[in-house]
């Protein structure tokens, strides 16, 4: 249920079935050109499709003129209370203007901005925030905050339509997750325009990411939302971008870079998973390819549920195994597991496929079989799940399976042609 309408922010399509666009907002003072450009380049590198900058003063407009020329991604000017700044931002070359028609000084001022935006072919994001609804909706807000948010947004949409301006997306933002979900669901039924999703003042990296994942993830899973911004209390805007991508990747809406799968660990753990997973996650950040890497804390279950992964590691005693698509590649000392894993990944990416060394693979398979045999009676979480699945005489529930990005690199024994590398953005 993507929006029917589509707009373009510079060259980025929003809505109308386009991939959900990731955006963030610079934390720098916009007038500080050097710091702002550095942050824009960092967030673009992290995968932001769009970036917003605050424009509260004339000196920010001055900087904006250079920023829009140098930015590798479209720049949205964030304007509040001052419609003159919106006009100046359009003249400065902003790729989009964000404003709240309720705080810009009345419909005449909104009309002036709409006219200038039409001439410059600049889209707008019009938005309402809980906490800044028009006065006539305050009573409704007390009785039914969701209805009040939606009504405010619909009134703004109607105002823009009366002004013959339809080049916009709409946002309803609230600090309240259930209200954000309910109001955006209702709004999506009422308007055909693209929808920007976000949770206002979500919180720190930890709590804000969770709130945003629940709120935005629920809506995106319903097919609602055309662009997202994760608001986190951190100076590092790229953290917002990373969280946005994880949400989109988890829902398989977009693909970017590797997917890491790791078992939750338990008392059978055979190596220092915390350190190993953190190192793998950090080293994978350098890879644009959508490789899927699994980390299993012990080899007691064999490769089992990780057999779909492009690559994986597991360990037992002081040794470990590297595997690919369920096949052992080679056994290594535990201390060498991570380096050896990345050596295999690099080699395979260079070749475009995973190459098996028969002798090493057999040695790894024998080692794994021995571990499995030694632990045949263990009731591991994975074996209990398997037994339950067999008992109910059906396949394990697909919703309980790890999310997979599919196989990217074929084994060289496959009859299929070499899998091509896939890079970055969907
Ligand atoms: S039994 Fe399963 S959860 Fe426990 S360490 Fe081994 S792979 Fe991880």
PDB file of C-alpha atoms in Angstrom, residues 24-265:
ATOM      1  CA  UNK A  24      18.589  11.922   8.391  1.00  0.00           C
ATOM      2  CA  UNK A  25      19.198  15.404   9.715  1.00  0.00           C
ATOM      3  CA  UNK A  26      22.497  17.174  10.259  1.00  0.00           C
ATOM      4  CA  UNK A  27      23.276  17.940  13.869  1.00  0.00           C
ATOM      5  CA  UNK A  28      25.700  20.710  12.955  1.00  0.00           C
ATOM      6  CA  UNK A  29      24.999  24.406  12.751  1.00  0.00           C
ATOM      7  CA  UNK A  30      24.196  24.758   9.062  1.00  0.00           C
ATOM      8  CA  UNK A  31      26.179  27.983   8.819  1.00  0.00           C
ATOM      9  CA  UNK A  32      29.264  26.009   9.810  1.00  0.00           C
ATOM     10  CA  UNK A  33      29.886  24.932   6.266  1.00  0.00           C
ATOM     11  CA  UNK A  34      32.871  22.714   6.900  1.00  0.00           C
ATOM     12  CA  UNK A  35      31.269  20.731   9.732  1.00  0.00           C
ATOM     13  CA  UNK A  36      27.952  20.431   7.891  1.00  0.00           C
ATOM     14  CA  UNK A  37      29.557  19.190   4.680  1.00  0.00           C
ATOM     15  CA  UNK A  38      31.625  16.689   6.630  1.00  0.00           C
ATOM     16  CA  UNK A  39      28.501  15.325   8.283  1.00  0.00           C
ATOM     17  CA  UNK A  40      26.625  15.203   4.981  1.00  0.00           C
ATOM     18  CA  UNK A  41      29.436  13.196   3.388  1.00  0.00           C
ATOM     19  CA  UNK A  42      29.484  10.848   6.382  1.00  0.00           C
ATOM     20  CA  UNK A  43      25.742  10.182   6.279  1.00  0.00           C
ATOM     21  CA  UNK A  44      25.792   9.779   2.487  1.00  0.00           C
ATOM     22  CA  UNK A  45      28.571   7.220   2.897  1.00  0.00           C
ATOM     23  CA  UNK A  46      26.462   5.428   5.525  1.00  0.00           C
ATOM     24  CA  UNK A  47      23.601   5.199   3.022  1.00  0.00           C
ATOM     25  CA  UNK A  48      21.422   8.280   3.493  1.00  0.00           C
ATOM     26  CA  UNK A  49      19.427   9.063   0.364  1.00  0.00           C
ATOM     27  CA  UNK A  50      18.414  12.510   1.633  1.00  0.00           C
ATOM     28  CA  UNK A  51      19.654  14.885   4.289  1.00  0.00           C
ATOM     29  CA  UNK A  52      17.891  17.705   6.113  1.00  0.00           C
ATOM     30  CA  UNK A  53      19.531  20.802   7.537  1.00  0.00           C
ATOM     31  CA  UNK A  54      18.046  23.348   9.933  1.00  0.00           C
ATOM     32  CA  UNK A  55      17.660  26.837   8.473  1.00  0.00           C
ATOM     33  CA  UNK A  56      16.708  29.158  11.342  1.00  0.00           C
ATOM     34  CA  UNK A  57      18.840  32.204  10.332  1.00  0.00           C
ATOM     35  CA  UNK A  58      19.955  34.122   7.271  1.00  0.00           C
ATOM     36  CA  UNK A  59      23.526  32.920   7.701  1.00  0.00           C
ATOM     37  CA  UNK A  60      22.226  29.340   7.308  1.00  0.00           C
ATOM     38  CA  UNK A  61      20.646  30.322   3.991  1.00  0.00           C
ATOM     39  CA  UNK A  62      24.023  31.663   2.899  1.00  0.00           C
ATOM     40  CA  UNK A  63      25.697  28.345   3.729  1.00  0.00           C
ATOM     41  CA  UNK A  64      22.843  26.454   2.079  1.00  0.00           C
ATOM     42  CA  UNK A  65      23.768  27.963  -1.299  1.00  0.00           C
ATOM     43  CA  UNK A  66      27.109  26.126  -1.165  1.00  0.00           C
ATOM     44  CA  UNK A  67      25.804  23.023   0.593  1.00  0.00           C
ATOM     45  CA  UNK A  68      23.286  22.205  -2.143  1.00  0.00           C
ATOM     46  CA  UNK A  69      26.040  22.473  -4.750  1.00  0.00           C
ATOM     47  CA  UNK A  70      28.512  20.290  -2.882  1.00  0.00           C
ATOM     48  CA  UNK A  71      26.193  17.724  -1.313  1.00  0.00           C
ATOM     49  CA  UNK A  72      26.256  14.304  -2.962  1.00  0.00           C
ATOM     50  CA  UNK A  73      22.640  13.766  -1.836  1.00  0.00           C
ATOM     51  CA  UNK A  74      19.555  16.017  -1.979  1.00  0.00           C
ATOM     52  CA  UNK A  75      19.251  18.603   0.767  1.00  0.00           C
ATOM     53  CA  UNK A  76      16.013  19.442   2.561  1.00  0.00           C
ATOM     54  CA  UNK A  77      15.782  22.833   4.287  1.00  0.00           C
ATOM     55  CA  UNK A  78      13.998  22.658   7.632  1.00  0.00           C
ATOM     56  CA  UNK A  79      12.057  25.865   8.252  1.00  0.00           C
ATOM     57  CA  UNK A  80       9.910  26.905  11.189  1.00  0.00           C
ATOM     58  CA  UNK A  81       7.931  30.090  11.888  1.00  0.00           C
ATOM     59  CA  UNK A  82       9.548  32.213   9.180  1.00  0.00           C
ATOM     60  CA  UNK A  83       8.161  31.961   5.672  1.00  0.00           C
ATOM     61  CA  UNK A  84      10.750  34.432   4.377  1.00  0.00           C
ATOM     62  CA  UNK A  85      13.450  31.899   5.179  1.00  0.00           C
ATOM     63  CA  UNK A  86      11.504  29.308   3.202  1.00  0.00           C
ATOM     64  CA  UNK A  87      11.451  31.640   0.185  1.00  0.00           C
ATOM     65  CA  UNK A  88      15.167  32.308   0.575  1.00  0.00           C
ATOM     66  CA  UNK A  89      15.936  28.593   0.942  1.00  0.00           C
ATOM     67  CA  UNK A  90      14.122  27.885  -2.327  1.00  0.00           C
ATOM     68  CA  UNK A  91      16.127  30.642  -4.013  1.00  0.00           C
ATOM     69  CA  UNK A  92      19.304  29.166  -2.490  1.00  0.00           C
ATOM     70  CA  UNK A  93      18.632  25.932  -4.349  1.00  0.00           C
ATOM     71  CA  UNK A  94      17.220  23.671  -1.616  1.00  0.00           C
ATOM     72  CA  UNK A  95      16.000  20.379  -3.046  1.00  0.00           C
ATOM     73  CA  UNK A  96      12.986  20.310  -0.718  1.00  0.00           C
ATOM     74  CA  UNK A  97      11.456  22.526   1.957  1.00  0.00           C
ATOM     75  CA  UNK A  98      10.111  21.126   5.183  1.00  0.00           C
ATOM     76  CA  UNK A  99       7.561  23.298   6.896  1.00  0.00           C
ATOM     77  CA  UNK A 100       4.628  23.072   9.211  1.00  0.00           C
ATOM     78  CA  UNK A 101       1.826  25.099   7.600  1.00  0.00           C
ATOM     79  CA  UNK A 102       0.424  25.630  11.088  1.00  0.00           C
ATOM     80  CA  UNK A 103       3.362  27.669  12.371  1.00  0.00           C
ATOM     81  CA  UNK A 104       4.395  29.671   9.340  1.00  0.00           C
ATOM     82  CA  UNK A 105       2.057  32.642   9.814  1.00  0.00           C
ATOM     83  CA  UNK A 106      -1.203  31.806   8.069  1.00  0.00           C
ATOM     84  CA  UNK A 107      -2.479  30.531   4.712  1.00  0.00           C
ATOM     85  CA  UNK A 108      -1.286  33.623   2.802  1.00  0.00           C
ATOM     86  CA  UNK A 109       2.304  32.925   3.805  1.00  0.00           C
ATOM     87  CA  UNK A 110       1.937  29.244   2.912  1.00  0.00           C
ATOM     88  CA  UNK A 111       0.544  30.374  -0.477  1.00  0.00           C
ATOM     89  CA  UNK A 112       3.593  32.547  -1.082  1.00  0.00           C
ATOM     90  CA  UNK A 113       5.944  29.645  -0.372  1.00  0.00           C
ATOM     91  CA  UNK A 114       3.874  27.273  -2.524  1.00  0.00           C
ATOM     92  CA  UNK A 115       3.981  29.716  -5.436  1.00  0.00           C
ATOM     93  CA  UNK A 116       7.775  30.095  -5.189  1.00  0.00           C
ATOM     94  CA  UNK A 117       8.207  26.306  -4.846  1.00  0.00           C
ATOM     95  CA  UNK A 118       6.053  25.708  -7.911  1.00  0.00           C
ATOM     96  CA  UNK A 119       8.149  28.092  -9.987  1.00  0.00           C
ATOM     97  CA  UNK A 120      11.374  26.425  -8.839  1.00  0.00           C
ATOM     98  CA  UNK A 121       9.869  22.919  -9.055  1.00  0.00           C
ATOM     99  CA  UNK A 122      10.836  22.289  -5.446  1.00  0.00           C
ATOM    100  CA  UNK A 123       8.770  19.799  -3.433  1.00  0.00           C
ATOM    101  CA  UNK A 124       7.741  20.290   0.179  1.00  0.00           C
ATOM    102  CA  UNK A 125       7.307  18.153   3.209  1.00  0.00           C
ATOM    103  CA  UNK A 126       4.359  19.374   5.183  1.00  0.00           C
ATOM    104  CA  UNK A 127       4.083  18.021   8.636  1.00  0.00           C
ATOM    105  CA  UNK A 128       2.246  18.061  11.885  1.00  0.00           C
ATOM    106  CA  UNK A 129       3.705  17.228  15.267  1.00  0.00           C
ATOM    107  CA  UNK A 130       1.856  16.201  18.364  1.00  0.00           C
ATOM    108  CA  UNK A 131       2.259  19.132  20.714  1.00  0.00           C
ATOM    109  CA  UNK A 132       1.927  21.785  18.006  1.00  0.00           C
ATOM    110  CA  UNK A 133      -1.565  21.172  16.636  1.00  0.00           C
ATOM    111  CA  UNK A 134      -3.739  24.146  15.613  1.00  0.00           C
ATOM    112  CA  UNK A 135      -5.834  25.630  18.434  1.00  0.00           C
ATOM    113  CA  UNK A 136      -9.185  24.527  17.005  1.00  0.00           C
ATOM    114  CA  UNK A 137      -8.040  20.893  17.352  1.00  0.00           C
ATOM    115  CA  UNK A 138      -6.926  21.094  20.992  1.00  0.00           C
ATOM    116  CA  UNK A 139     -10.201  19.808  22.376  1.00  0.00           C
ATOM    117  CA  UNK A 140     -10.264  16.927  19.927  1.00  0.00           C
ATOM    118  CA  UNK A 141      -6.623  16.251  20.799  1.00  0.00           C
ATOM    119  CA  UNK A 142      -7.608  15.776  24.442  1.00  0.00           C
ATOM    120  CA  UNK A 143     -10.418  13.379  23.508  1.00  0.00           C
ATOM    121  CA  UNK A 144      -8.765  11.555  20.630  1.00  0.00           C
ATOM    122  CA  UNK A 145      -5.159  12.489  19.831  1.00  0.00           C
ATOM    123  CA  UNK A 146      -5.014  10.203  16.808  1.00  0.00           C
ATOM    124  CA  UNK A 147      -8.070  11.789  15.172  1.00  0.00           C
ATOM    125  CA  UNK A 148      -6.680  15.233  15.947  1.00  0.00           C
ATOM    126  CA  UNK A 149      -3.301  14.492  14.329  1.00  0.00           C
ATOM    127  CA  UNK A 150      -4.923  13.067  11.223  1.00  0.00           C
ATOM    128  CA  UNK A 151      -7.410  15.900  10.937  1.00  0.00           C
ATOM    129  CA  UNK A 152      -4.602  18.471  11.180  1.00  0.00           C
ATOM    130  CA  UNK A 153      -2.663  16.691   8.437  1.00  0.00           C
ATOM    131  CA  UNK A 154      -5.718  16.386   6.197  1.00  0.00           C
ATOM    132  CA  UNK A 155      -6.518  20.101   6.676  1.00  0.00           C
ATOM    133  CA  UNK A 156      -2.985  20.981   5.580  1.00  0.00           C
ATOM    134  CA  UNK A 157      -3.302  18.692   2.572  1.00  0.00           C
ATOM    135  CA  UNK A 158      -6.568  20.383   1.624  1.00  0.00           C
ATOM    136  CA  UNK A 159      -4.939  23.786   1.996  1.00  0.00           C
ATOM    137  CA  UNK A 160      -2.120  22.790  -0.366  1.00  0.00           C
ATOM    138  CA  UNK A 161      -4.636  21.402  -2.861  1.00  0.00           C
ATOM    139  CA  UNK A 162      -6.595  24.675  -2.758  1.00  0.00           C
ATOM    140  CA  UNK A 163      -3.310  26.398  -3.535  1.00  0.00           C
ATOM    141  CA  UNK A 164      -2.862  24.075  -6.508  1.00  0.00           C
ATOM    142  CA  UNK A 165       0.296  22.663  -4.972  1.00  0.00           C
ATOM    143  CA  UNK A 166       0.534  18.874  -4.980  1.00  0.00           C
ATOM    144  CA  UNK A 167       4.284  18.358  -5.048  1.00  0.00           C
ATOM    145  CA  UNK A 168       4.555  17.308  -1.405  1.00  0.00           C
ATOM    146  CA  UNK A 169       4.876  14.528   1.105  1.00  0.00           C
ATOM    147  CA  UNK A 170       3.208  14.493   4.489  1.00  0.00           C
ATOM    148  CA  UNK A 171       4.364  13.618   7.968  1.00  0.00           C
ATOM    149  CA  UNK A 172       2.585  13.056  11.244  1.00  0.00           C
ATOM    150  CA  UNK A 173       4.986  12.770  14.117  1.00  0.00           C
ATOM    151  CA  UNK A 174       4.416  11.940  17.713  1.00  0.00           C
ATOM    152  CA  UNK A 175       6.561  10.838  20.632  1.00  0.00           C
ATOM    153  CA  UNK A 176       3.912   8.207  21.288  1.00  0.00           C
ATOM    154  CA  UNK A 177       4.497   5.002  19.333  1.00  0.00           C
ATOM    155  CA  UNK A 178       0.905   3.630  19.319  1.00  0.00           C
ATOM    156  CA  UNK A 179      -0.391   7.078  18.241  1.00  0.00           C
ATOM    157  CA  UNK A 180       2.191   7.268  15.468  1.00  0.00           C
ATOM    158  CA  UNK A 181       1.132   3.863  14.188  1.00  0.00           C
ATOM    159  CA  UNK A 182      -2.614   4.542  14.435  1.00  0.00           C
ATOM    160  CA  UNK A 183      -2.470   8.036  12.934  1.00  0.00           C
ATOM    161  CA  UNK A 184      -0.318   7.041   9.969  1.00  0.00           C
ATOM    162  CA  UNK A 185      -2.551   4.058   9.244  1.00  0.00           C
ATOM    163  CA  UNK A 186      -5.547   6.351   9.197  1.00  0.00           C
ATOM    164  CA  UNK A 187      -3.745   8.999   7.157  1.00  0.00           C
ATOM    165  CA  UNK A 188      -2.655   6.444   4.525  1.00  0.00           C
ATOM    166  CA  UNK A 189      -6.329   5.590   3.982  1.00  0.00           C
ATOM    167  CA  UNK A 190      -7.231   9.220   3.454  1.00  0.00           C
ATOM    168  CA  UNK A 191      -4.531  10.707   1.220  1.00  0.00           C
ATOM    169  CA  UNK A 192      -2.650   9.562  -1.909  1.00  0.00           C
ATOM    170  CA  UNK A 193       0.515  11.563  -1.155  1.00  0.00           C
ATOM    171  CA  UNK A 194       3.845  10.064  -0.050  1.00  0.00           C
ATOM    172  CA  UNK A 195       4.254   9.681   3.702  1.00  0.00           C
ATOM    173  CA  UNK A 196       7.347  10.513   5.742  1.00  0.00           C
ATOM    174  CA  UNK A 197       7.645   8.376   8.891  1.00  0.00           C
ATOM    175  CA  UNK A 198       9.421   9.185  12.119  1.00  0.00           C
ATOM    176  CA  UNK A 199       9.038   9.104  15.865  1.00  0.00           C
ATOM    177  CA  UNK A 200       9.702  12.515  17.397  1.00  0.00           C
ATOM    178  CA  UNK A 201      12.359  12.724  20.072  1.00  0.00           C
ATOM    179  CA  UNK A 202      12.669   8.957  20.095  1.00  0.00           C
ATOM    180  CA  UNK A 203      15.573   8.945  22.543  1.00  0.00           C
ATOM    181  CA  UNK A 204      19.084   7.609  22.831  1.00  0.00           C
ATOM    182  CA  UNK A 205      20.715   5.162  20.424  1.00  0.00           C
ATOM    183  CA  UNK A 206      19.341   2.288  22.446  1.00  0.00           C
ATOM    184  CA  UNK A 207      15.786   3.336  23.336  1.00  0.00           C
ATOM    185  CA  UNK A 208      15.289   5.481  20.247  1.00  0.00           C
ATOM    186  CA  UNK A 209      16.284   2.669  17.921  1.00  0.00           C
ATOM    187  CA  UNK A 210      13.896   0.301  19.643  1.00  0.00           C
ATOM    188  CA  UNK A 211      10.975   2.741  19.614  1.00  0.00           C
ATOM    189  CA  UNK A 212      11.596   3.579  15.978  1.00  0.00           C
ATOM    190  CA  UNK A 213      11.932  -0.073  15.019  1.00  0.00           C
ATOM    191  CA  UNK A 214       8.615  -0.914  16.638  1.00  0.00           C
ATOM    192  CA  UNK A 215       6.735   2.133  15.340  1.00  0.00           C
ATOM    193  CA  UNK A 216       8.190   2.468  11.874  1.00  0.00           C
ATOM    194  CA  UNK A 217       8.672  -1.266  11.433  1.00  0.00           C
ATOM    195  CA  UNK A 218       4.987  -1.906  12.103  1.00  0.00           C
ATOM    196  CA  UNK A 219       3.920   0.696   9.554  1.00  0.00           C
ATOM    197  CA  UNK A 220       6.454  -0.359   6.933  1.00  0.00           C
ATOM    198  CA  UNK A 221       5.371  -3.977   7.329  1.00  0.00           C
ATOM    199  CA  UNK A 222       1.848  -2.747   6.518  1.00  0.00           C
ATOM    200  CA  UNK A 223       3.238  -1.088   3.389  1.00  0.00           C
ATOM    201  CA  UNK A 224       2.867   2.411   4.846  1.00  0.00           C
ATOM    202  CA  UNK A 225       5.711   4.901   4.576  1.00  0.00           C
ATOM    203  CA  UNK A 226       7.790   6.161   1.661  1.00  0.00           C
ATOM    204  CA  UNK A 227      10.713   7.761   3.462  1.00  0.00           C
ATOM    205  CA  UNK A 228      11.955   7.334   7.025  1.00  0.00           C
ATOM    206  CA  UNK A 229      14.052   9.220   9.502  1.00  0.00           C
ATOM    207  CA  UNK A 230      15.203   7.732  12.788  1.00  0.00           C
ATOM    208  CA  UNK A 231      15.574  10.502  15.380  1.00  0.00           C
ATOM    209  CA  UNK A 232      18.298   9.710  17.895  1.00  0.00           C
ATOM    210  CA  UNK A 233      19.893  11.838  20.574  1.00  0.00           C
ATOM    211  CA  UNK A 234      23.392  11.602  19.209  1.00  0.00           C
ATOM    212  CA  UNK A 235      25.642  13.972  17.355  1.00  0.00           C
ATOM    213  CA  UNK A 236      26.489  11.123  14.991  1.00  0.00           C
ATOM    214  CA  UNK A 237      23.744  11.351  12.383  1.00  0.00           C
ATOM    215  CA  UNK A 238      25.156   8.305  10.609  1.00  0.00           C
ATOM    216  CA  UNK A 239      23.880   6.208  13.537  1.00  0.00           C
ATOM    217  CA  UNK A 240      20.334   7.182  12.505  1.00  0.00           C
ATOM    218  CA  UNK A 241      21.082   6.024   8.965  1.00  0.00           C
ATOM    219  CA  UNK A 242      22.451   2.682  10.143  1.00  0.00           C
ATOM    220  CA  UNK A 243      19.330   2.004  12.214  1.00  0.00           C
ATOM    221  CA  UNK A 244      17.070   2.960   9.289  1.00  0.00           C
ATOM    222  CA  UNK A 245      18.894   0.502   7.073  1.00  0.00           C
ATOM    223  CA  UNK A 246      18.674  -2.285   9.613  1.00  0.00           C
ATOM    224  CA  UNK A 247      14.894  -1.791   9.778  1.00  0.00           C
ATOM    225  CA  UNK A 248      14.580  -1.851   5.987  1.00  0.00           C
ATOM    226  CA  UNK A 249      16.890  -4.863   5.690  1.00  0.00           C
ATOM    227  CA  UNK A 250      15.050  -6.786   8.422  1.00  0.00           C
ATOM    228  CA  UNK A 251      11.782  -6.247   6.553  1.00  0.00           C
ATOM    229  CA  UNK A 252      13.526  -7.122   3.275  1.00  0.00           C
ATOM    230  CA  UNK A 253      12.350  -3.846   1.795  1.00  0.00           C
ATOM    231  CA  UNK A 254      15.840  -2.855   0.695  1.00  0.00           C
ATOM    232  CA  UNK A 255      19.215  -4.456   0.519  1.00  0.00           C
ATOM    233  CA  UNK A 256      22.469  -2.826   1.482  1.00  0.00           C
ATOM    234  CA  UNK A 257      25.655  -4.409   2.636  1.00  0.00           C
ATOM    235  CA  UNK A 258      26.070  -7.575   4.662  1.00  0.00           C
ATOM    236  CA  UNK A 259      23.581  -9.298   6.932  1.00  0.00           C
ATOM    237  CA  UNK A 260      24.979 -10.739  10.168  1.00  0.00           C
ATOM    238  CA  UNK A 261      23.224 -13.615  11.894  1.00  0.00           C
ATOM    239  CA  UNK A 262      24.357 -14.797  15.303  1.00  0.00           C
ATOM    240  CA  UNK A 263      22.970 -17.411  17.664  1.00  0.00           C
ATOM    241  CA  UNK A 264      21.792 -16.048  21.018  1.00  0.00           C
ATOM    242  CA  UNK A 265      24.403 -18.207  22.824  1.00  0.00           C
TER     243      UNK A 265
END
